[in-house]
PDB file of C-alpha atoms in Angstrom:
ATOM      1  CA  UNK X1298       6.893  32.920  19.794  1.00  0.00           C
ATOM      2  CA  UNK X1299      10.119  32.912  17.762  1.00  0.00           C
ATOM      3  CA  UNK X1300      10.367  35.023  14.612  1.00  0.00           C
ATOM      4  CA  UNK X1301      12.627  33.473  11.966  1.00  0.00           C
ATOM      5  CA  UNK X1302      14.323  36.213   9.983  1.00  0.00           C
ATOM      6  CA  UNK X1303      16.983  36.989   7.385  1.00  0.00           C
ATOM      7  CA  UNK X1304      18.925  40.188   6.707  1.00  0.00           C
ATOM      8  CA  UNK X1305      19.830  41.470   3.222  1.00  0.00           C
ATOM      9  CA  UNK X1306      22.394  44.272   3.239  1.00  0.00           C
ATOM     10  CA  UNK X1307      25.295  44.904   0.821  1.00  0.00           C
ATOM     11  CA  UNK X1308      27.342  47.046   3.223  1.00  0.00           C
ATOM     12  CA  UNK X1309      29.427  44.746   5.484  1.00  0.00           C
ATOM     13  CA  UNK X1310      29.385  47.077   8.503  1.00  0.00           C
ATOM     14  CA  UNK X1311      25.623  47.660   8.218  1.00  0.00           C
ATOM     15  CA  UNK X1312      25.000  43.902   7.923  1.00  0.00           C
ATOM     16  CA  UNK X1313      27.176  43.287  10.979  1.00  0.00           C
ATOM     17  CA  UNK X1314      25.232  45.906  12.947  1.00  0.00           C
ATOM     18  CA  UNK X1315      21.849  44.370  12.065  1.00  0.00           C
ATOM     19  CA  UNK X1316      23.104  40.911  13.037  1.00  0.00           C
ATOM     20  CA  UNK X1317      24.312  42.240  16.393  1.00  0.00           C
ATOM     21  CA  UNK X1318      20.952  43.925  17.031  1.00  0.00           C
ATOM     22  CA  UNK X1319      19.080  40.733  16.132  1.00  0.00           C
ATOM     23  CA  UNK X1320      21.239  38.652  18.494  1.00  0.00           C
ATOM     24  CA  UNK X1321      20.193  40.896  21.401  1.00  0.00           C
ATOM     25  CA  UNK X1322      16.470  40.214  20.888  1.00  0.00           C
ATOM     26  CA  UNK X1323      15.371  36.878  22.337  1.00  0.00           C
ATOM     27  CA  UNK X1324      12.333  36.409  20.069  1.00  0.00           C
ATOM     28  CA  UNK X1325      14.351  36.896  16.851  1.00  0.00           C
ATOM     29  CA  UNK X1326      16.063  33.920  15.230  1.00  0.00           C
ATOM     30  CA  UNK X1327      18.467  34.894  12.443  1.00  0.00           C
ATOM     31  CA  UNK X1328      18.543  32.165   9.808  1.00  0.00           C
ATOM     32  CA  UNK X1329      20.981  33.863   7.423  1.00  0.00           C
ATOM     33  CA  UNK X1330      22.546  37.159   6.396  1.00  0.00           C
ATOM     34  CA  UNK X1331      23.086  38.080   2.732  1.00  0.00           C
ATOM     35  CA  UNK X1332      25.165  40.761   0.998  1.00  0.00           C
ATOM     36  CA  UNK X1333      22.948  40.612  -2.095  1.00  0.00           C
ATOM     37  CA  UNK X1334      19.285  39.974  -2.885  1.00  0.00           C
ATOM     38  CA  UNK X1335      19.880  37.306  -5.552  1.00  0.00           C
ATOM     39  CA  UNK X1336      21.266  34.794  -3.040  1.00  0.00           C
ATOM     40  CA  UNK X1337      18.328  35.566  -0.766  1.00  0.00           C
ATOM     41  CA  UNK X1338      15.868  34.671  -3.562  1.00  0.00           C
ATOM     42  CA  UNK X1339      17.421  31.205  -3.779  1.00  0.00           C
ATOM     43  CA  UNK X1340      17.295  30.790   0.007  1.00  0.00           C
ATOM     44  CA  UNK X1341      13.600  31.705   0.152  1.00  0.00           C
ATOM     45  CA  UNK X1342      12.781  29.062  -2.450  1.00  0.00           C
ATOM     46  CA  UNK X1343      14.061  26.440  -0.008  1.00  0.00           C
ATOM     47  CA  UNK X1344      13.108  28.010   3.322  1.00  0.00           C
ATOM     48  CA  UNK X1345      10.232  29.886   4.901  1.00  0.00           C
ATOM     49  CA  UNK X1346      10.825  33.003   7.013  1.00  0.00           C
ATOM     50  CA  UNK X1347       8.626  35.343   9.058  1.00  0.00           C
ATOM     51  CA  UNK X1348      10.603  38.575   8.674  1.00  0.00           C
ATOM     52  CA  UNK X1349      13.127  40.131   6.269  1.00  0.00           C
ATOM     53  CA  UNK X1350      15.406  43.086   7.048  1.00  0.00           C
ATOM     54  CA  UNK X1351      15.948  44.600   3.610  1.00  0.00           C
ATOM     55  CA  UNK X1352      18.296  47.253   2.221  1.00  0.00           C
ATOM     56  CA  UNK X1353      17.100  49.161  -0.873  1.00  0.00           C
ATOM     57  CA  UNK X1354      20.092  50.307  -2.918  1.00  0.00           C
ATOM     58  CA  UNK X1355      21.923  47.143  -3.916  1.00  0.00           C
ATOM     59  CA  UNK X1356      23.723  46.040  -7.072  1.00  0.00           C
ATOM     60  CA  UNK X1357      22.128  43.698  -9.640  1.00  0.00           C
ATOM     61  CA  UNK X1358      18.794  43.437  -7.790  1.00  0.00           C
ATOM     62  CA  UNK X1359      17.478  46.319  -5.694  1.00  0.00           C
ATOM     63  CA  UNK X1360      15.398  45.876  -2.562  1.00  0.00           C
ATOM     64  CA  UNK X1361      12.298  47.164  -4.370  1.00  0.00           C
ATOM     65  CA  UNK X1362      12.819  44.754  -7.294  1.00  0.00           C
ATOM     66  CA  UNK X1363      13.340  41.942  -4.795  1.00  0.00           C
ATOM     67  CA  UNK X1364      10.118  42.795  -2.981  1.00  0.00           C
ATOM     68  CA  UNK X1365       8.143  42.954  -6.208  1.00  0.00           C
ATOM     69  CA  UNK X1366       9.461  39.536  -7.241  1.00  0.00           C
ATOM     70  CA  UNK X1367       8.287  37.722  -4.104  1.00  0.00           C
ATOM     71  CA  UNK X1368       5.257  35.467  -4.479  1.00  0.00           C
ATOM     72  CA  UNK X1369       5.164  34.700  -0.770  1.00  0.00           C
ATOM     73  CA  UNK X1370       5.687  37.878   1.245  1.00  0.00           C
ATOM     74  CA  UNK X1371       6.744  37.659   4.895  1.00  0.00           C
ATOM     75  CA  UNK X1372       6.906  40.757   7.056  1.00  0.00           C
ATOM     76  CA  UNK X1373       9.528  43.210   5.772  1.00  0.00           C
ATOM     77  CA  UNK X1374      11.439  45.956   7.596  1.00  0.00           C
ATOM     78  CA  UNK X1375      13.322  48.197   5.186  1.00  0.00           C
ATOM     79  CA  UNK X1376      16.732  49.460   6.341  1.00  0.00           C
ATOM     80  CA  UNK X1377      17.928  52.314   4.134  1.00  0.00           C
ATOM     81  CA  UNK X1378      19.950  55.509   4.219  1.00  0.00           C
ATOM     82  CA  UNK X1379      17.526  57.071   1.731  1.00  0.00           C
ATOM     83  CA  UNK X1380      14.047  58.240   2.692  1.00  0.00           C
ATOM     84  CA  UNK X1381      12.767  58.671  -0.883  1.00  0.00           C
ATOM     85  CA  UNK X1382      11.818  54.996  -1.053  1.00  0.00           C
ATOM     86  CA  UNK X1383       9.518  55.135   1.964  1.00  0.00           C
ATOM     87  CA  UNK X1384       6.310  55.673  -0.014  1.00  0.00           C
ATOM     88  CA  UNK X1385       7.117  52.860  -2.447  1.00  0.00           C
ATOM     89  CA  UNK X1386       7.931  50.601   0.490  1.00  0.00           C
ATOM     90  CA  UNK X1387       4.593  51.191   2.137  1.00  0.00           C
ATOM     91  CA  UNK X1388       2.833  50.644  -1.181  1.00  0.00           C
ATOM     92  CA  UNK X1389       4.421  47.187  -1.042  1.00  0.00           C
ATOM     93  CA  UNK X1390       3.022  46.766   2.479  1.00  0.00           C
ATOM     94  CA  UNK X1391       6.268  46.775   4.456  1.00  0.00           C
ATOM     95  CA  UNK X1392       5.970  46.595   8.237  1.00  0.00           C
ATOM     96  CA  UNK X1393       8.371  49.473   8.936  1.00  0.00           C
ATOM     97  CA  UNK X1394      11.070  51.707   7.433  1.00  0.00           C
ATOM     98  CA  UNK X1395      14.293  52.155   9.409  1.00  0.00           C
ATOM     99  CA  UNK X1396      16.297  55.142   8.221  1.00  0.00           C
ATOM    100  CA  UNK X1397      20.054  54.687   8.698  1.00  0.00           C
ATOM    101  CA  UNK X1398      21.722  55.295  10.998  1.00  0.00           C
ATOM    102  CA  UNK X1399      19.149  53.929  13.432  1.00  0.00           C
ATOM    103  CA  UNK X1400      19.540  53.217  17.140  1.00  0.00           C
ATOM    104  CA  UNK X1401      18.917  49.967  18.956  1.00  0.00           C
ATOM    105  CA  UNK X1402      15.900  51.599  20.625  1.00  0.00           C
ATOM    106  CA  UNK X1403      14.397  52.384  17.209  1.00  0.00           C
ATOM    107  CA  UNK X1404      15.193  48.828  16.066  1.00  0.00           C
ATOM    108  CA  UNK X1405      13.408  47.371  19.102  1.00  0.00           C
ATOM    109  CA  UNK X1406      10.337  49.493  18.431  1.00  0.00           C
ATOM    110  CA  UNK X1407      10.231  48.176  14.864  1.00  0.00           C
ATOM    111  CA  UNK X1408      10.601  44.472  15.660  1.00  0.00           C
ATOM    112  CA  UNK X1409       8.181  44.800  18.575  1.00  0.00           C
ATOM    113  CA  UNK X1410       5.595  46.033  16.096  1.00  0.00           C
ATOM    114  CA  UNK X1411       6.138  42.957  13.904  1.00  0.00           C
ATOM    115  CA  UNK X1412       6.004  40.647  16.918  1.00  0.00           C
ATOM    116  CA  UNK X1413       2.645  42.089  17.971  1.00  0.00           C
ATOM    117  CA  UNK X1414       1.272  41.801  14.436  1.00  0.00           C
ATOM    118  CA  UNK X1415       2.300  38.151  14.095  1.00  0.00           C
ATOM    119  CA  UNK X1416       1.176  37.262  17.608  1.00  0.00           C
ATOM    120  CA  UNK X1417      -2.210  38.931  17.113  1.00  0.00           C
ATOM    121  CA  UNK X1418      -2.793  37.174  13.797  1.00  0.00           C
ATOM    122  CA  UNK X1419      -2.067  33.816  15.445  1.00  0.00           C
ATOM    123  CA  UNK X1420      -4.509  34.422  18.287  1.00  0.00           C
ATOM    124  CA  UNK X1421      -7.281  36.172  16.376  1.00  0.00           C
ATOM    125  CA  UNK X1422     -10.045  34.652  14.287  1.00  0.00           C
ATOM    126  CA  UNK X1423     -11.893  32.663  16.929  1.00  0.00           C
ATOM    127  CA  UNK X1424     -15.133  32.508  14.911  1.00  0.00           C
ATOM    128  CA  UNK X1425     -16.743  29.104  14.558  1.00  0.00           C
ATOM    129  CA  UNK X1426     -17.676  29.671  10.923  1.00  0.00           C
ATOM    130  CA  UNK X1427     -16.960  31.755   7.833  1.00  0.00           C
ATOM    131  CA  UNK X1428     -19.050  32.847   4.840  1.00  0.00           C
ATOM    132  CA  UNK X1429     -17.607  32.138   1.394  1.00  0.00           C
ATOM    133  CA  UNK X1430     -18.754  33.548  -1.937  1.00  0.00           C
ATOM    134  CA  UNK X1431     -19.404  30.928  -4.602  1.00  0.00           C
ATOM    135  CA  UNK X1432     -20.657  31.554  -8.136  1.00  0.00           C
ATOM    136  CA  UNK X1433     -24.343  32.029  -7.281  1.00  0.00           C
ATOM    137  CA  UNK X1434     -24.556  32.282  -3.498  1.00  0.00           C
ATOM    138  CA  UNK X1435     -22.757  32.787  -0.202  1.00  0.00           C
ATOM    139  CA  UNK X1436     -22.039  29.549   1.663  1.00  0.00           C
ATOM    140  CA  UNK X1437     -21.669  29.200   5.412  1.00  0.00           C
ATOM    141  CA  UNK X1438     -18.809  26.861   6.357  1.00  0.00           C
ATOM    142  CA  UNK X1439     -18.070  25.604   9.853  1.00  0.00           C
ATOM    143  CA  UNK X1440     -14.341  25.983  10.468  1.00  0.00           C
ATOM    144  CA  UNK X1441     -14.209  22.627  12.267  1.00  0.00           C
ATOM    145  CA  UNK X1442     -15.412  20.942   9.057  1.00  0.00           C
ATOM    146  CA  UNK X1443     -12.594  22.244   6.820  1.00  0.00           C
ATOM    147  CA  UNK X1444     -10.108  19.515   5.902  1.00  0.00           C
ATOM    148  CA  UNK X1445      -7.827  21.401   3.528  1.00  0.00           C
ATOM    149  CA  UNK X1446      -7.852  24.060   0.813  1.00  0.00           C
ATOM    150  CA  UNK X1447      -6.470  23.535  -2.671  1.00  0.00           C
ATOM    151  CA  UNK X1448      -5.457  26.197  -5.179  1.00  0.00           C
ATOM    152  CA  UNK X1449      -6.803  25.688  -8.702  1.00  0.00           C
ATOM    153  CA  UNK X1450      -5.571  28.500 -10.973  1.00  0.00           C
ATOM    154  CA  UNK X1451      -7.682  31.556 -10.061  1.00  0.00           C
ATOM    155  CA  UNK X1452      -9.921  29.605  -7.674  1.00  0.00           C
ATOM    156  CA  UNK X1453      -9.647  27.885  -4.327  1.00  0.00           C
ATOM    157  CA  UNK X1454     -11.375  24.590  -3.661  1.00  0.00           C
ATOM    158  CA  UNK X1455     -12.312  24.204  -0.002  1.00  0.00           C
ATOM    159  CA  UNK X1456     -12.544  20.547   1.000  1.00  0.00           C
ATOM    160  CA  UNK X1457     -14.928  20.049   3.913  1.00  0.00           C
ATOM    161  CA  UNK X1458     -16.294  16.886   5.474  1.00  0.00           C
ATOM    162  CA  UNK X1459     -19.294  16.477   3.186  1.00  0.00           C
ATOM    163  CA  UNK X1460     -18.540  18.492   0.034  1.00  0.00           C
ATOM    164  CA  UNK X1461     -16.178  20.755  -1.924  1.00  0.00           C
ATOM    165  CA  UNK X1462     -16.741  24.477  -2.468  1.00  0.00           C
ATOM    166  CA  UNK X1463     -15.131  26.576  -5.218  1.00  0.00           C
ATOM    167  CA  UNK X1464     -14.485  30.248  -4.528  1.00  0.00           C
ATOM    168  CA  UNK X1465     -12.680  33.069  -6.326  1.00  0.00           C
ATOM    169  CA  UNK X1466     -10.311  33.981  -3.502  1.00  0.00           C
ATOM    170  CA  UNK X1467      -6.585  34.159  -2.772  1.00  0.00           C
ATOM    171  CA  UNK X1468      -4.660  32.149  -0.200  1.00  0.00           C
ATOM    172  CA  UNK X1469      -3.716  35.408   1.512  1.00  0.00           C
ATOM    173  CA  UNK X1470      -7.356  36.412   2.016  1.00  0.00           C
ATOM    174  CA  UNK X1471      -8.323  32.987   3.343  1.00  0.00           C
ATOM    175  CA  UNK X1472      -5.394  32.789   5.773  1.00  0.00           C
ATOM    176  CA  UNK X1473      -6.331  36.184   7.192  1.00  0.00           C
ATOM    177  CA  UNK X1474      -9.739  34.914   8.327  1.00  0.00           C
ATOM    178  CA  UNK X1475      -8.857  31.358   9.386  1.00  0.00           C
ATOM    179  CA  UNK X1476      -7.433  30.668  12.883  1.00  0.00           C
ATOM    180  CA  UNK X1477      -3.673  30.354  12.391  1.00  0.00           C
ATOM    181  CA  UNK X1478      -3.458  28.015  15.361  1.00  0.00           C
ATOM    182  CA  UNK X1479      -4.863  25.254  13.150  1.00  0.00           C
ATOM    183  CA  UNK X1480      -4.435  26.198   9.493  1.00  0.00           C
ATOM    184  CA  UNK X1481      -1.033  26.227   7.831  1.00  0.00           C
ATOM    185  CA  UNK X1482       0.140  26.539   4.264  1.00  0.00           C
ATOM    186  CA  UNK X1483       2.334  23.581   3.310  1.00  0.00           C
ATOM    187  CA  UNK X1484       2.642  24.106  -0.440  1.00  0.00           C
ATOM    188  CA  UNK X1485       2.014  26.831  -3.028  1.00  0.00           C
ATOM    189  CA  UNK X1486      -1.276  25.035  -3.757  1.00  0.00           C
ATOM    190  CA  UNK X1487      -2.364  23.781  -0.319  1.00  0.00           C
ATOM    191  CA  UNK X1488      -3.457  24.905   3.149  1.00  0.00           C
ATOM    192  CA  UNK X1489      -4.193  22.135   5.651  1.00  0.00           C
ATOM    193  CA  UNK X1490      -6.069  21.896   8.923  1.00  0.00           C
ATOM    194  CA  UNK X1491      -3.463  20.544  11.346  1.00  0.00           C
ATOM    195  CA  UNK X1492      -6.112  18.850  13.493  1.00  0.00           C
ATOM    196  CA  UNK X1493      -7.301  16.835  10.465  1.00  0.00           C
ATOM    197  CA  UNK X1494      -3.874  15.347   9.663  1.00  0.00           C
ATOM    198  CA  UNK X1495      -3.905  11.565  10.072  1.00  0.00           C
ATOM    199  CA  UNK X1496      -0.233  10.945   9.297  1.00  0.00           C
ATOM    200  CA  UNK X1497       2.797  12.386   7.521  1.00  0.00           C
ATOM    201  CA  UNK X1498       5.078  10.173   5.455  1.00  0.00           C
ATOM    202  CA  UNK X1499       7.887  11.265   3.120  1.00  0.00           C
ATOM    203  CA  UNK X1500       6.711  14.872   3.314  1.00  0.00           C
ATOM    204  CA  UNK X1501       3.186  13.946   2.285  1.00  0.00           C
ATOM    205  CA  UNK X1502       0.211  14.629   4.548  1.00  0.00           C
ATOM    206  CA  UNK X1503      -2.684  12.201   4.639  1.00  0.00           C
ATOM    207  CA  UNK X1504      -6.133  13.636   5.306  1.00  0.00           C
ATOM    208  CA  UNK X1505      -8.804  11.027   4.712  1.00  0.00           C
ATOM    209  CA  UNK X1506      -8.024   9.350   1.389  1.00  0.00           C
ATOM    210  CA  UNK X1507      -6.065  12.359   0.062  1.00  0.00           C
ATOM    211  CA  UNK X1508      -2.299  12.910   0.063  1.00  0.00           C
ATOM    212  CA  UNK X1509      -1.065  16.509   0.214  1.00  0.00           C
ATOM    213  CA  UNK X1510       2.587  17.351  -0.563  1.00  0.00           C
ATOM    214  CA  UNK X1511       4.756  19.473   1.712  1.00  0.00           C
ATOM    215  CA  UNK X1512       7.001  21.587  -0.512  1.00  0.00           C
ATOM    216  CA  UNK X1513      10.602  22.447   0.344  1.00  0.00           C
ATOM    217  CA  UNK X1514       9.778  26.151   0.671  1.00  0.00           C
ATOM    218  CA  UNK X1515       7.253  25.485   3.476  1.00  0.00           C
ATOM    219  CA  UNK X1516       8.772  22.392   5.109  1.00  0.00           C
ATOM    220  CA  UNK X1517      11.035  24.081   7.670  1.00  0.00           C
ATOM    221  CA  UNK X1518       8.345  26.465   8.910  1.00  0.00           C
ATOM    222  CA  UNK X1519       5.640  23.774   9.009  1.00  0.00           C
ATOM    223  CA  UNK X1520       7.628  21.289  11.108  1.00  0.00           C
ATOM    224  CA  UNK X1521       8.926  24.161  13.236  1.00  0.00           C
ATOM    225  CA  UNK X1522       5.371  25.224  14.058  1.00  0.00           C
ATOM    226  CA  UNK X1523       4.448  21.662  15.071  1.00  0.00           C
ATOM    227  CA  UNK X1524       7.445  21.580  17.440  1.00  0.00           C
ATOM    228  CA  UNK X1525       6.787  25.096  18.776  1.00  0.00           C
ATOM    229  CA  UNK X1526       3.215  24.125  19.679  1.00  0.00           C
ATOM    230  CA  UNK X1527       4.509  20.943  21.341  1.00  0.00           C
ATOM    231  CA  UNK X1528       2.411  18.666  19.112  1.00  0.00           C
ATOM    232  CA  UNK X1529       5.428  17.036  17.457  1.00  0.00           C
ATOM    233  CA  UNK X1530       7.650  14.925  19.720  1.00  0.00           C
TER     234      UNK X1530
END
């Protein structure tokens, strides 16, 4: 499994060091390095990443402000010379906190932790069904029957083979319980079951009579996953 990552660090020597460390780890794929968080925000609107190495004290937009602004949060490893931000970082659910100067051994321990988390989440969730809360009851849904999931303001609409179910849930909660081997987010408003895709044309997925858009922010990761699993040739 390859982990696509970016590094955000305003000190040139520190950014160079992180890049060199990343290049020595075969499961890390550095997409880009940034000397400020604002450019990284623009990049993330067009690309999907698995991991961000993030400095805290930066001009214009701090690492904490950057984290708080993200709607889609990949794994984050904070790299900082200041330990007073550690608590705030963990409140924002960062994967690890590397205190500068850190060694390559400490770096490896940190990225290994992220690798195991991502690998476990991809291989977990082998249940054949889930239970979903609706307005008046709890519905049992067979995972093999789910076609796709659509976001509708505060609700999710789960499209299954014979009906639609509305539930007050978040995409994050749903993705945590669905098997990641088959379900992928392709748009801010859509998760699809890969096995139910009939065709893809002009970045639109056809499932039954429905067309589901693939947004620019998810396109790279989605097609990359299809290639990685050797189901796109």
